[in-house]
Coordinates of C-alpha atoms and ligand atoms in Angstrom, one line a residue:
X1 CA -25.3 8.5 -13.9
X2 CA -22.3 6.7 -15.5
X3 CA -22.3 6.1 -19.2
X4 CA -22.9 2.6 -20.3
X5 CA -19.7 1.0 -21.7
X6 CA -21.2 0.7 -25.1
X7 CA -21.4 4.5 -25.7
X8 CA -17.9 5.1 -24.5
X9 CA -15.1 5.4 -27.1
X10 CA -13.1 2.3 -27.8
X11 CA -10.2 4.2 -28.9
X12 CA -8.7 6.8 -26.5
X13 CA -5.4 8.5 -25.5
X14 CA -5.1 6.7 -22.3
X15 CA -6.6 3.7 -20.4
X16 CA -6.1 3.7 -16.6
X17 CA -6.5 0.6 -14.6
X18 CA -7.8 1.3 -11.1
X19 CA -10.0 4.0 -9.5
X20 CA -8.2 4.4 -6.2
X21 CA -6.1 7.3 -5.0
X22 CA -3.8 6.8 -8.1
X23 CA -6.4 6.3 -10.9
X24 CA -8.7 9.1 -9.8
X25 CA -5.9 11.7 -9.8
X26 CA -4.4 10.4 -13.0
X27 CA -7.8 10.7 -14.7
X28 CA -8.3 14.2 -13.4
X29 CA -4.9 15.3 -14.7
X30 CA -5.3 13.8 -18.2
X31 CA -8.8 15.0 -18.6
X32 CA -7.9 18.5 -17.6
X33 CA -5.4 18.5 -20.4
X34 CA -7.8 17.3 -22.9
X35 CA -6.7 13.7 -23.2
X36 CA -9.5 11.1 -23.9
X37 CA -9.3 8.7 -21.1
X38 CA -11.1 5.6 -19.8
X39 CA -10.7 4.0 -16.4
X40 CA -11.5 0.4 -15.5
X41 CA -12.0 -1.0 -12.0
X42 CA -13.2 -4.4 -11.0
X43 CA -14.9 -2.9 -7.9
X44 CA -18.4 -1.4 -8.1
X45 CA -17.1 2.0 -6.8
X46 CA -14.1 4.1 -6.4
X47 CA -11.6 3.6 -3.6
X48 CA -9.2 0.8 -4.6
X49 CA -7.7 -0.6 -1.4
X50 CA -10.3 1.4 0.6
X51 CA -13.2 -0.2 -1.3
X52 CA -12.2 -3.7 -0.5
X53 CA -10.5 -3.6 2.9
X54 CA -13.7 -3.3 5.1
X55 CA -12.6 -5.4 8.0
X56 CA -13.5 -4.3 11.5
X57 CA -10.9 -1.8 12.7
X58 CA -9.6 -0.9 9.2
X59 CA -8.2 2.6 9.4
X60 CA -5.4 4.6 8.1
X61 CA -2.0 4.6 9.8
X62 CA -0.9 7.9 8.3
X63 CA -2.4 11.0 9.8
X64 CA -5.4 12.4 8.0
X65 CA -4.2 15.8 7.2
X66 CA -1.3 14.4 5.0
X67 CA -3.0 11.1 4.0
X68 CA -5.0 12.9 1.3
X69 CA -4.6 14.8 -1.9
X70 CA -2.9 18.1 -1.8
X71 CA -3.5 19.3 -5.4
X72 CA -6.9 20.9 -4.9
X73 CA -7.5 23.8 -2.5
X74 CA -11.2 23.4 -2.9
X75 CA -11.2 19.8 -1.9
X76 CA -8.8 20.6 1.0
X77 CA -11.1 23.3 2.4
X78 CA -14.4 21.5 1.8
X79 CA -13.5 18.2 3.3
X80 CA -13.3 17.7 7.1
X81 CA -11.5 14.8 8.7
X82 CA -13.1 13.6 11.9
X83 CA -9.9 12.3 13.5
X84 CA -6.2 11.7 13.5
X85 CA -6.6 8.3 11.8
X86 CA -9.8 8.0 9.9
X87 CA -11.6 4.6 9.6
X88 CA -12.1 2.9 6.2
X89 CA -15.7 4.2 5.7
X90 CA -14.6 7.8 6.1
X91 CA -11.6 7.4 3.6
X92 CA -14.0 5.8 1.1
X93 CA -16.4 8.7 1.6
X94 CA -13.5 11.1 1.0
X95 CA -12.6 9.4 -2.3
X96 CA -16.2 9.4 -3.4
X97 CA -16.4 13.1 -2.4
X98 CA -13.3 13.9 -4.6
X99 CA -14.6 11.8 -7.5
X100 CA -18.0 13.6 -7.4
X101 CA -16.5 17.0 -6.8
X102 CA -14.3 16.5 -9.9
X103 CA -17.0 14.7 -11.8
X104 CA -14.7 11.7 -12.5
X105 CA -17.1 8.8 -12.2
X106 CA -18.5 9.4 -15.7
X107 CA -15.3 8.2 -17.2
X108 CA -14.9 5.1 -15.1
X109 CA -16.2 1.6 -15.9
X110 CA -16.9 0.0 -12.6
X111 CA -17.4 -3.7 -12.2
X112 CA -15.0 -4.3 -15.1
X113 CA -11.7 -6.1 -14.9
X114 CA -8.9 -5.6 -17.5
X115 CA -8.0 -9.1 -18.6
X116 CA -5.2 -8.5 -21.0
X117 CA -3.1 -5.7 -22.6
X118 CA -1.0 -6.2 -25.7
X119 CA 1.3 -3.6 -27.2
X120 CA 0.8 -3.0 -30.9
X121 CA 4.2 -2.0 -32.2
X122 CA 2.9 -0.8 -35.5
X123 CA 0.2 1.4 -34.0
X124 CA 2.4 2.3 -31.0
X125 CA -0.4 1.8 -28.6
X126 CA -2.0 -0.7 -26.3
X127 CA -4.9 -3.1 -27.1
X128 CA -6.8 -3.7 -23.9
X129 CA -9.4 -6.3 -23.3
X130 CA -11.9 -6.5 -20.4
X131 CA -14.0 -9.2 -18.8
X132 CA -17.1 -7.5 -20.3
X133 CA -15.8 -8.5 -23.8
X134 CA -14.7 -5.0 -24.8
X135 CA -11.5 -4.1 -26.7
X136 CA -10.1 -0.7 -26.2
X137 CA -7.1 0.9 -28.1
X138 CA -5.0 3.5 -26.2
X139 CA -1.8 5.3 -26.8
X140 CA -1.0 4.9 -23.2
X141 CA -1.7 2.2 -20.6
X142 CA -1.4 3.5 -17.0
X143 CA -1.8 1.2 -14.1
X144 CA -3.0 2.5 -10.7
X145 CA -3.6 -1.0 -9.2
X146 CA -1.9 -0.4 -5.8
X147 CA 0.6 -2.6 -4.1
X148 CA -1.7 -4.4 -1.8
X149 CA -4.6 -5.4 -3.9
X150 CA -4.4 -9.2 -4.7
X151 CA -5.3 -11.1 -1.4
X152 CA -3.0 -13.9 -0.4
X153 CA -4.9 -16.9 1.1
X154 CA -2.5 -19.7 2.1
X155 CA -3.2 -23.1 0.7
X156 CA -3.9 -24.8 4.1
X157 CA -4.6 -28.5 3.7
X158 CA -8.3 -29.2 4.1
X159 CA -9.4 -25.6 4.0
X160 CA -12.1 -26.5 1.4
X161 CA -13.7 -29.0 4.0
X162 CA -14.2 -26.3 6.6
X163 CA -18.0 -26.0 7.3
X164 CA -17.9 -22.6 9.0
X165 CA -17.5 -19.2 7.4
X166 CA -14.2 -18.1 5.9
X167 CA -13.3 -14.4 5.5
X168 CA -10.2 -12.5 4.3
X169 CA -9.6 -9.0 5.6
X170 CA -8.8 -7.8 2.1
X171 CA -12.2 -8.7 0.6
X172 CA -14.5 -8.2 3.6
X173 CA -18.3 -8.4 3.0
X174 CA -20.1 -5.1 2.6
X175 CA -22.6 -6.0 5.3
X176 CA -21.6 -6.2 9.0
X177 CA -20.2 -9.5 9.9
X178 CA -21.5 -10.3 13.4
X179 CA -19.2 -12.7 15.3
X180 CA -21.3 -12.6 18.5
X181 CA -21.1 -15.9 20.2
X182 CA -18.8 -17.4 17.7
X183 CA -15.5 -19.2 18.0
X184 CA -13.2 -17.4 15.6
X185 CA -9.7 -17.9 14.3
X186 CA -7.6 -15.0 13.0
X187 CA -4.6 -16.2 11.0
X188 CA -2.0 -13.4 10.5
X189 CA -0.6 -10.6 12.6
X190 CA 0.3 -7.9 10.1
X191 CA -1.4 -4.5 10.1
X192 CA -4.8 -6.0 9.1
X193 CA -4.7 -8.7 11.8
X194 CA -3.5 -6.2 14.5
X195 CA -6.3 -3.7 13.6
X196 CA -9.1 -6.3 13.5
X197 CA -8.2 -8.7 16.4
X198 CA -9.3 -6.2 19.2
X199 CA -12.7 -5.7 17.6
X200 CA -13.4 -9.2 16.7
X201 CA -12.4 -10.2 20.3
X202 CA -15.1 -7.8 21.6
X203 CA -17.8 -9.9 19.8
X204 CA -16.5 -13.4 19.6
X205 CA -17.2 -16.0 22.4
X206 CA -13.7 -17.3 21.7
X207 CA -10.9 -15.8 19.6
X208 CA -7.7 -17.7 18.8
X209 CA -4.9 -15.8 17.0
X210 CA -2.5 -17.8 14.9
X211 CA 0.8 -15.9 14.7
X212 CA 3.6 -16.9 12.4
X213 CA 5.8 -13.8 13.1
X214 CA 5.6 -11.7 16.2
X215 CA 5.2 -8.1 15.3
X216 CA 6.3 -4.9 17.0
X217 CA 3.1 -2.8 17.3
X218 CA 3.0 0.7 18.6
X219 CA -0.2 2.4 19.9
X220 CA -1.7 4.6 17.2
X221 CA -3.3 6.9 19.8
X222 CA -6.2 8.1 17.6
X223 CA -8.2 11.1 18.7
X224 CA -11.0 13.3 17.3
X225 CA -10.0 16.5 15.6
X226 CA -11.5 19.7 16.9
X227 CA -12.5 22.6 14.6
X228 CA -9.5 24.4 16.0
X229 CA -7.1 21.7 15.1
X230 CA -8.5 21.5 11.6
X231 CA -8.2 25.3 11.1
X232 CA -4.6 25.1 12.3
X233 CA -3.8 22.4 9.8
X234 CA -5.4 24.5 7.0
X235 CA -3.7 27.6 8.1
X236 CA -0.4 25.8 8.3
X237 CA -0.8 23.9 5.1
X238 CA 2.3 25.4 3.4
X239 CA 4.5 24.6 6.3
X240 CA 3.1 21.0 6.7
X241 CA 3.5 20.4 3.0
X242 CA 7.1 21.6 3.2
X243 CA 7.8 19.1 6.0
X244 CA 6.0 16.3 4.1
X245 CA 8.0 17.0 1.0
X246 CA 11.3 17.0 3.0
X247 CA 10.5 13.8 4.7
X248 CA 11.9 10.4 3.3
X249 CA 8.6 8.7 4.2
X250 CA 6.5 11.7 3.0
X251 CA 4.9 12.4 6.4
X252 CA 4.5 15.8 7.9
X253 CA 6.9 15.5 10.7
X254 CA 10.6 16.2 11.4
X255 CA 13.3 13.9 10.3
X256 CA 15.4 12.8 13.3
X257 CA 19.1 13.6 13.2
X258 CA 20.5 11.7 16.2
X259 CA 21.8 8.2 16.6
X260 CA 20.0 6.0 19.2
X261 CA 23.6 5.1 20.4
X262 CA 24.7 8.8 20.8
X263 CA 22.6 9.3 23.9
X264 CA 22.5 7.7 27.4
X265 CA 20.1 5.0 28.2
X266 CA 18.2 7.4 30.4
X267 CA 17.9 10.1 27.7
X268 CA 16.8 7.4 25.2
X269 CA 14.2 6.0 27.5
X270 CA 12.8 9.5 28.2
X271 CA 12.5 10.1 24.5
X272 CA 10.9 6.8 23.7
X273 CA 8.5 7.2 26.7
X274 CA 7.5 10.6 25.3
X275 CA 7.0 9.3 21.8
X276 CA 5.2 6.2 23.0
X277 CA 2.6 8.5 24.4
X278 CA 2.4 10.5 21.1
X279 CA 2.0 7.2 19.3
X280 CA 1.7 6.4 15.7
X281 CA 4.6 6.4 13.2
X282 CA 6.2 9.3 15.1
X283 CA 7.5 6.8 17.5
X284 CA 9.5 4.9 14.9
X285 CA 10.3 7.8 12.5
X286 CA 11.0 10.8 14.7
X287 CA 13.0 9.1 17.4
X288 CA 16.5 8.1 16.0
X289 CA 18.0 8.1 12.6
X290 CA 19.7 4.7 12.6
X291 CA 17.1 2.3 13.8
X292 CA 16.9 0.4 10.5
X293 CA 20.6 0.6 9.6
X294 CA 22.3 -0.4 12.8
X295 CA 21.5 -3.6 14.7
X296 CA 22.6 -2.2 18.0
X297 CA 20.5 1.0 17.6
X298 CA 17.7 -1.2 16.4
X299 CA 17.9 -3.4 19.6
X300 CA 17.4 -0.4 21.9
X301 CA 14.0 0.3 20.3
X302 CA 13.1 -3.3 19.9
X303 CA 13.9 -4.0 23.6
X304 CA 11.8 -1.0 24.5
X305 CA 8.8 -2.3 22.7
X306 CA 9.3 -5.7 24.1
X307 CA 9.3 -4.2 27.6
X308 CA 6.0 -2.5 26.7
X309 CA 4.4 -5.7 25.6
X310 CA 5.5 -7.7 28.7
X311 CA 4.2 -4.8 30.9
X312 CA 0.9 -4.9 29.2
X313 CA 0.2 -8.6 28.7
X314 CA -0.5 -10.3 32.1
X315 CA -0.2 -14.0 31.0
X316 CA 3.6 -14.6 30.6
X317 CA 3.0 -17.5 28.3
X318 CA 1.0 -15.2 25.9
X319 CA 3.6 -12.5 26.2
X320 CA 6.3 -14.9 25.4
X321 CA 4.6 -15.8 22.1
X322 CA 4.0 -12.1 21.3
X323 CA 7.6 -11.5 21.8
X324 CA 8.9 -14.4 19.7
X325 CA 10.7 -11.9 17.5
X326 CA 12.8 -13.2 14.6
X327 CA 13.6 -9.8 12.9
X328 CA 14.7 -6.4 13.8
X329 CA 12.1 -3.8 14.5
X330 CA 11.1 -1.8 11.4
X331 CA 12.3 -4.2 8.9
X332 CA 8.7 -5.3 8.2
X333 CA 6.1 -2.6 7.8
X334 CA 5.5 -1.4 11.3
X335 CA 1.9 -1.8 12.5
X336 CA 0.0 0.6 14.7
X337 CA -2.8 -0.5 17.1
X338 CA -5.6 0.4 19.3
X339 CA -5.6 -2.1 22.4
X340 CA -3.8 -4.9 20.5
X341 CA -1.7 -6.2 23.3
X342 CA -4.4 -5.4 25.9
X343 CA -6.7 -7.8 23.9
X344 CA -4.6 -10.7 25.1
X345 CA -5.7 -10.1 28.7
X346 CA -9.3 -11.0 27.8
X347 CA -10.5 -14.4 29.0
X348 CA -11.8 -15.1 25.6
X349 CA -8.6 -14.7 23.6
X350 CA -5.6 -17.0 23.1
X351 CA -2.6 -17.1 20.9
X352 CA -0.9 -19.9 19.1
X353 CA 2.6 -19.7 17.7
X354 CA 2.5 -21.1 14.1
X355 CA 6.3 -20.8 14.1
X356 CA 6.7 -23.4 16.8
X357 CA 3.5 -25.2 16.3
X358 CA 2.5 -24.9 12.5
X359 CA -1.1 -25.4 11.3
X360 CA -1.3 -29.1 10.1
X361 CA -4.7 -29.0 8.6
X362 CA -8.2 -27.4 8.5
X363 CA -11.0 -29.9 9.2
X364 CA -14.8 -29.5 8.9
X365 CA -14.9 -28.0 12.4
X366 CA -11.7 -26.3 13.0
X367 CA -7.8 -26.2 12.8
X368 CA -5.4 -28.9 13.9
X369 CA -1.8 -27.9 14.8
X370 CA 1.3 -29.9 14.5
X371 CA 1.3 -30.8 18.2
X372 CA -2.0 -32.5 17.7
X373 CA -4.2 -29.8 19.4
X374 CA -7.5 -29.4 17.7
X375 CA -9.3 -26.0 17.9
X376 CA -13.0 -25.8 17.0
X377 CA -14.1 -22.7 15.0
X378 CA -17.3 -21.2 13.5
X379 CA -15.3 -18.8 11.5
X380 CA -11.8 -18.4 10.1
X381 CA -10.4 -15.0 9.3
X382 CA -7.4 -14.8 7.0
X383 CA -5.4 -11.6 7.8
X384 CA -2.6 -13.1 5.6
X385 CA -1.9 -10.1 3.4
X386 CA -1.4 -9.9 -0.3
X387 CA 0.5 -11.0 -3.4
X388 CA 2.1 -7.6 -3.1
X389 CA 3.6 -5.2 -5.6
X390 CA 3.7 -7.6 -8.6
X391 CA 0.6 -9.7 -7.9
X392 CA -2.0 -7.5 -9.6
X393 CA 0.3 -6.1 -12.3
X394 CA 1.0 -9.7 -13.4
X395 CA -2.7 -10.6 -13.4
X396 CA -3.2 -7.9 -16.0
X397 CA -1.6 -10.3 -18.5
X398 CA 0.5 -7.7 -20.3
X399 CA 2.5 -8.4 -23.4
X400 CA 5.0 -5.9 -24.7
X401 CA 7.4 -5.7 -27.6
X402 CA 7.7 -8.9 -29.6
X403 CA 4.8 -10.4 -27.6
X404 CA 7.0 -10.8 -24.4
X405 CA 4.9 -11.3 -21.3
X406 CA 5.5 -9.2 -18.3
X407 CA 5.4 -12.4 -16.2
X408 CA 8.2 -13.8 -18.2
X409 CA 10.3 -10.6 -18.0
X410 CA 9.8 -10.5 -14.3
X411 CA 10.3 -14.1 -13.5
X412 CA 13.4 -13.3 -11.4
X413 CA 11.9 -10.2 -9.9
X414 CA 10.3 -7.0 -11.1
X415 CA 12.3 -4.7 -13.3
X416 CA 11.3 -1.1 -13.9
X417 CA 13.2 2.2 -14.4
X418 CA 12.2 4.8 -11.9
X419 CA 9.6 2.2 -10.7
X420 CA 7.4 3.5 -13.5
X421 CA 8.4 2.0 -16.8
X422 CA 9.7 -1.3 -17.9
X423 CA 11.9 -1.8 -21.0
X424 CA 10.1 -3.7 -23.8
X425 CA 6.8 -2.3 -22.6
X426 CA 6.6 1.1 -24.3
X427 CA 3.9 3.6 -23.3
X428 CA 3.1 1.7 -20.1
X429 CA 3.3 3.7 -16.9
X430 CA 2.9 1.9 -13.6
X431 CA 2.0 4.3 -10.8
X432 CA 3.6 3.3 -7.5
X433 CA 5.3 0.5 -9.4
X434 CA 8.1 -1.8 -8.2
X435 CA 11.4 -0.1 -7.6
X436 CA 9.7 3.2 -6.7
X437 CA 9.4 4.6 -3.2
X438 CA 5.6 4.1 -2.7
X439 CA 5.5 1.3 -0.2
X440 CA 8.0 3.0 2.1
X441 CA 6.2 6.4 1.9
X442 CA 2.8 8.0 2.6
X443 CA 1.0 6.8 -0.5
X444 CA -0.9 9.9 -1.6
X445 CA 2.2 12.0 -1.7
X446 CA 4.0 9.5 -3.8
X447 CA 1.0 9.1 -6.0
X448 CA 0.7 12.8 -6.7
X449 CA 4.4 12.9 -7.7
X450 CA 4.1 9.8 -9.9
X451 CA 1.0 11.1 -11.6
X452 CA 2.4 14.6 -12.1
X453 CA 5.6 13.2 -13.6
X454 CA 3.7 10.8 -15.9
X455 CA 1.4 13.7 -17.0
X456 CA 4.4 15.9 -17.8
X457 CA 6.0 13.1 -19.8
X458 CA 2.8 12.7 -21.9
X459 CA 2.7 16.4 -22.3
X460 CA 6.3 16.5 -23.5
X461 CA 5.5 13.9 -26.0
X462 CA 2.5 15.9 -27.3
X463 CA 4.7 19.0 -27.5
X464 CA 7.5 17.2 -29.4
X465 CA 5.3 15.0 -31.5
X466 CA 6.8 11.8 -29.9
X467 CA 4.5 8.8 -29.9
X468 CA 6.4 6.3 -28.1
X469 CA 8.4 6.3 -24.8
X470 CA 10.3 3.4 -23.6
X471 CA 12.8 2.8 -20.7
X472 CA 16.2 1.8 -22.0
X473 CA 17.3 -1.6 -20.9
X474 CA 20.7 -0.3 -19.5
X475 CA 19.0 2.5 -17.5
X476 CA 16.5 0.0 -16.1
X477 CA 19.3 -2.5 -15.1
X478 CA 21.2 0.3 -13.4
X479 CA 18.1 1.4 -11.5
X480 CA 17.2 -2.1 -10.3
X481 CA 20.7 -2.6 -9.1
X482 CA 20.8 0.7 -7.3
X483 CA 17.5 -0.1 -5.6
X484 CA 19.0 -3.4 -4.2
X485 CA 22.3 -1.8 -3.3
X486 CA 20.7 1.0 -1.3
X487 CA 18.4 -1.3 0.5
X488 CA 21.4 -3.6 1.3
X489 CA 22.8 -0.7 3.4
X490 CA 19.9 -1.2 5.7
X491 CA 18.6 -4.1 7.8
X492 CA 15.5 -4.5 5.6
X493 CA 17.0 -7.0 3.2
X494 CA 18.0 -9.3 6.1
X495 CA 14.5 -10.6 6.7
X496 CA 11.5 -12.1 4.8
X497 CA 8.8 -9.6 4.2
X498 CA 6.5 -8.4 1.5
X499 CA 9.0 -5.5 0.8
X500 CA 11.4 -8.4 0.0
X501 CA 8.8 -9.9 -2.2
X502 CA 9.2 -13.1 0.0
X503 CA 6.0 -13.2 2.0
X504 CA 4.6 -15.9 -0.3
X505 CA 6.4 -19.1 -1.2
X506 CA 7.7 -19.2 -4.8
X507 CA 8.1 -15.5 -5.3
X508 CA 11.7 -14.4 -6.2
X509 CA 13.3 -12.8 -3.2
X510 CA 14.4 -9.3 -4.1
X511 CA 13.9 -5.9 -2.6
X512 CA 11.1 -4.0 -4.4
X513 CA 11.1 -0.5 -3.2
X514 CA 13.3 2.6 -3.6
X515 CA 14.7 3.2 0.0
X516 CA 16.4 6.5 -0.4
X517 CA 13.4 8.5 0.3
X518 CA 10.8 10.5 -1.5
X519 CA 12.7 13.8 -1.8
X520 CA 15.6 12.1 -3.5
X521 CA 13.3 10.1 -5.7
X522 CA 11.3 13.2 -6.8
X523 CA 14.7 15.0 -7.5
X524 CA 15.9 12.1 -9.7
X525 CA 12.7 12.1 -11.7
X526 CA 13.0 15.8 -12.2
X527 CA 16.7 15.4 -13.3
X528 CA 15.5 12.7 -15.8
X529 CA 12.8 14.9 -17.4
X530 CA 15.1 18.1 -17.3
X531 CA 17.7 16.1 -19.2
X532 CA 15.6 15.1 -22.1
X533 CA 14.1 12.1 -20.5
X534 CA 17.5 10.5 -19.7
X535 CA 17.3 6.8 -19.7
X536 CA 14.3 6.7 -22.0
X537 CA 14.0 6.4 -25.7
X538 CA 11.4 8.6 -27.3
X539 CA 10.3 7.8 -30.9
X540 CA 7.9 9.4 -33.4
X541 CA 5.7 7.2 -35.5
X542 CA 6.2 7.8 -39.2
X543 CA 3.1 8.6 -41.1
X544 CA 1.9 5.8 -43.4
X545 CA 2.7 6.9 -47.0
X546 CA -0.4 7.2 -49.3
X547 CA -0.5 4.5 -52.0
Ligands
LIG1 O1 -0.6 -8.3 5.6 P1 0.9 -8.7 6.0 P2 -1.6 -7.2 6.1 N1 0.4 -19.1 8.0 O2 1.5 -9.3 4.8 C1 0.9 -14.0 8.1 C2 -1.0 -2.3 4.3 N2 -2.0 -2.1 5.3 O3 -2.8 -7.3 5.4 O4 5.0 -12.1 8.8 C3 0.4 -18.2 9.0 O5 1.5 -7.5 6.6 C4 2.1 -13.2 8.0 O6 3.2 -13.8 8.7 P3 4.8 -13.5 8.2 C5 0.3 -2.2 5.0 O7 1.3 -1.6 4.1 C6 -2.1 -0.8 5.8 O8 -1.7 -7.1 7.5 O9 4.7 -13.6 6.7 N3 0.5 -16.9 8.9 C7 1.7 -11.9 8.7 O10 1.6 -12.0 10.1 C8 0.6 -3.6 5.3 O11 2.0 -3.9 5.6 C9 -3.1 -0.6 6.7 O12 5.5 -14.7 8.8 C10 0.7 -16.4 7.7 C11 0.2 -11.7 8.2 O13 -0.2 -13.1 7.9 C12 0.1 -4.3 4.1 O14 -1.1 -3.6 3.8 C13 -3.9 -1.6 7.3 C14 0.6 -17.2 6.5 C15 0.2 -10.9 6.9 O15 0.6 -9.6 7.2 C16 -0.3 -5.7 4.4 O16 -0.9 -5.8 5.6 C17 -3.7 -2.8 6.8 C18 0.5 -18.6 6.7 N4 0.6 -19.4 5.7 C19 -2.7 -3.1 5.8 N5 0.8 -16.4 5.4 C20 -3.2 0.8 7.4 O17 -2.7 1.8 6.9 C21 0.9 -15.1 5.9 N6 0.8 -15.1 7.3 C22 -3.8 0.9 8.6

């Protein structure tokens, strides 16, 4: 049973927003150390992104044995993953298992949205309000709101007139949606579209995919894990963890050390053929070390994938649309699939290029494109992604020192030191925040590092009597510049993507992730704390003198 909000304290050491991977571990760490903590989540259960994204085909793209917590040996030994890439229900079960095992739910207010946070400079703490009318004071405000949590639904003219059903992959109904016999549109071909399209196609009478940007998808090659494989993973935990922590993207496989241009075309093809069969992120991230820094190297891999698409898709016109590439491979988040390209060989599936033939309007019975074609639909599925990175943080309506709003401070792009703290917003920690490595890594690893670092900072404050920690403006400026400069050494800043904060019209175009890899980031954070929290100002609140 969870406590009713009314009997929970309204003054605590820390408020955490979000009960996904970040919030759960943060709660565990703080509670273990005796800090009073409350967690708020708008959902009716734990899971964060895995609570909401229930669309058909939703599954993890990182392999299960490292897409999980590492901190608890018990959890590791008691939980059994069924396959290489577990589906959403299994990951949600895992997070519920962890929350129950660590008895976390009793400190979480579900179905409760944080509506505002104001920093009280006198008290040196946050005043947090919720949509249930509660006000809670906390020394620390810690956000674990994820990077892909505010869905983006494009404002298509006439959408409100559509008489059929409208879905978004990121807020999928809890009950099964049955598309049998229906004419369905899927708009968007990022990871969510690419995972859901093959399964929707199996049910729908007619599926039309609206593609704005052709994507380079690689087969996931999921498989069931045997007991022997699971045992091996447990037995080799230390070695796999070492590989994970040494990997820039925090995945348990080796980092490549060869240029794609340093080998002959035959050698390269043999390697890519081999990795294509292995599937998953290993194709992109264990092949060559210069794919996202050198256009020529990039082209070798892009051309290889294009060859695979054209080999798979029988209709040359559909293949042409699927290969309408406008960006180097790997400069947008690479998707993985199961039978994505094969799906376009079905008689009931077609594809429309929104790039050459934009959507003109939605009508009561379908979608009209610029060339005048009208497509009739019973349902429209938006797989159009998220107001990423900053969307949910800004919705928290945070006001820092002097009443400054975070939205105002970030109007030209997010600014945060180490991706965790923003000058003018003391005692606020943003787990997996902008300018950190999270979106370019395997999330749970980055989350554990972020949470451990924040916990240590809070412990350091307790030990030294400090009551306020704030990123210094100069350190933040240097960090933000370094993030952009490092990204500019790669091809990633040459395209529009959600990494570039430019997937939605009107957002400032700026690179939002630390690209130098998880090991370098973790080392930098350690260096900061070893050196007296370099780049931060720590203050101690003076006791109020008795009258
Ligand atoms: O969203 P996306 P997503 N008209 O932004 C298109 C994580 N994730 O939900 O590329 C027409 O990638 C848009 O086109 P364009 C993962 O990190 C993980 O798929 O902007 N089309 C694009 O094709 C991922 O990167 C997993 O030109 C429009 C698509 O919609 C992130 O979440 C699974 C449009 C959006 O793709 C987001 O993925 C799923 C418009 N007006 C997601 N607006 C796993 O680990 C947008 N689009 C498995």
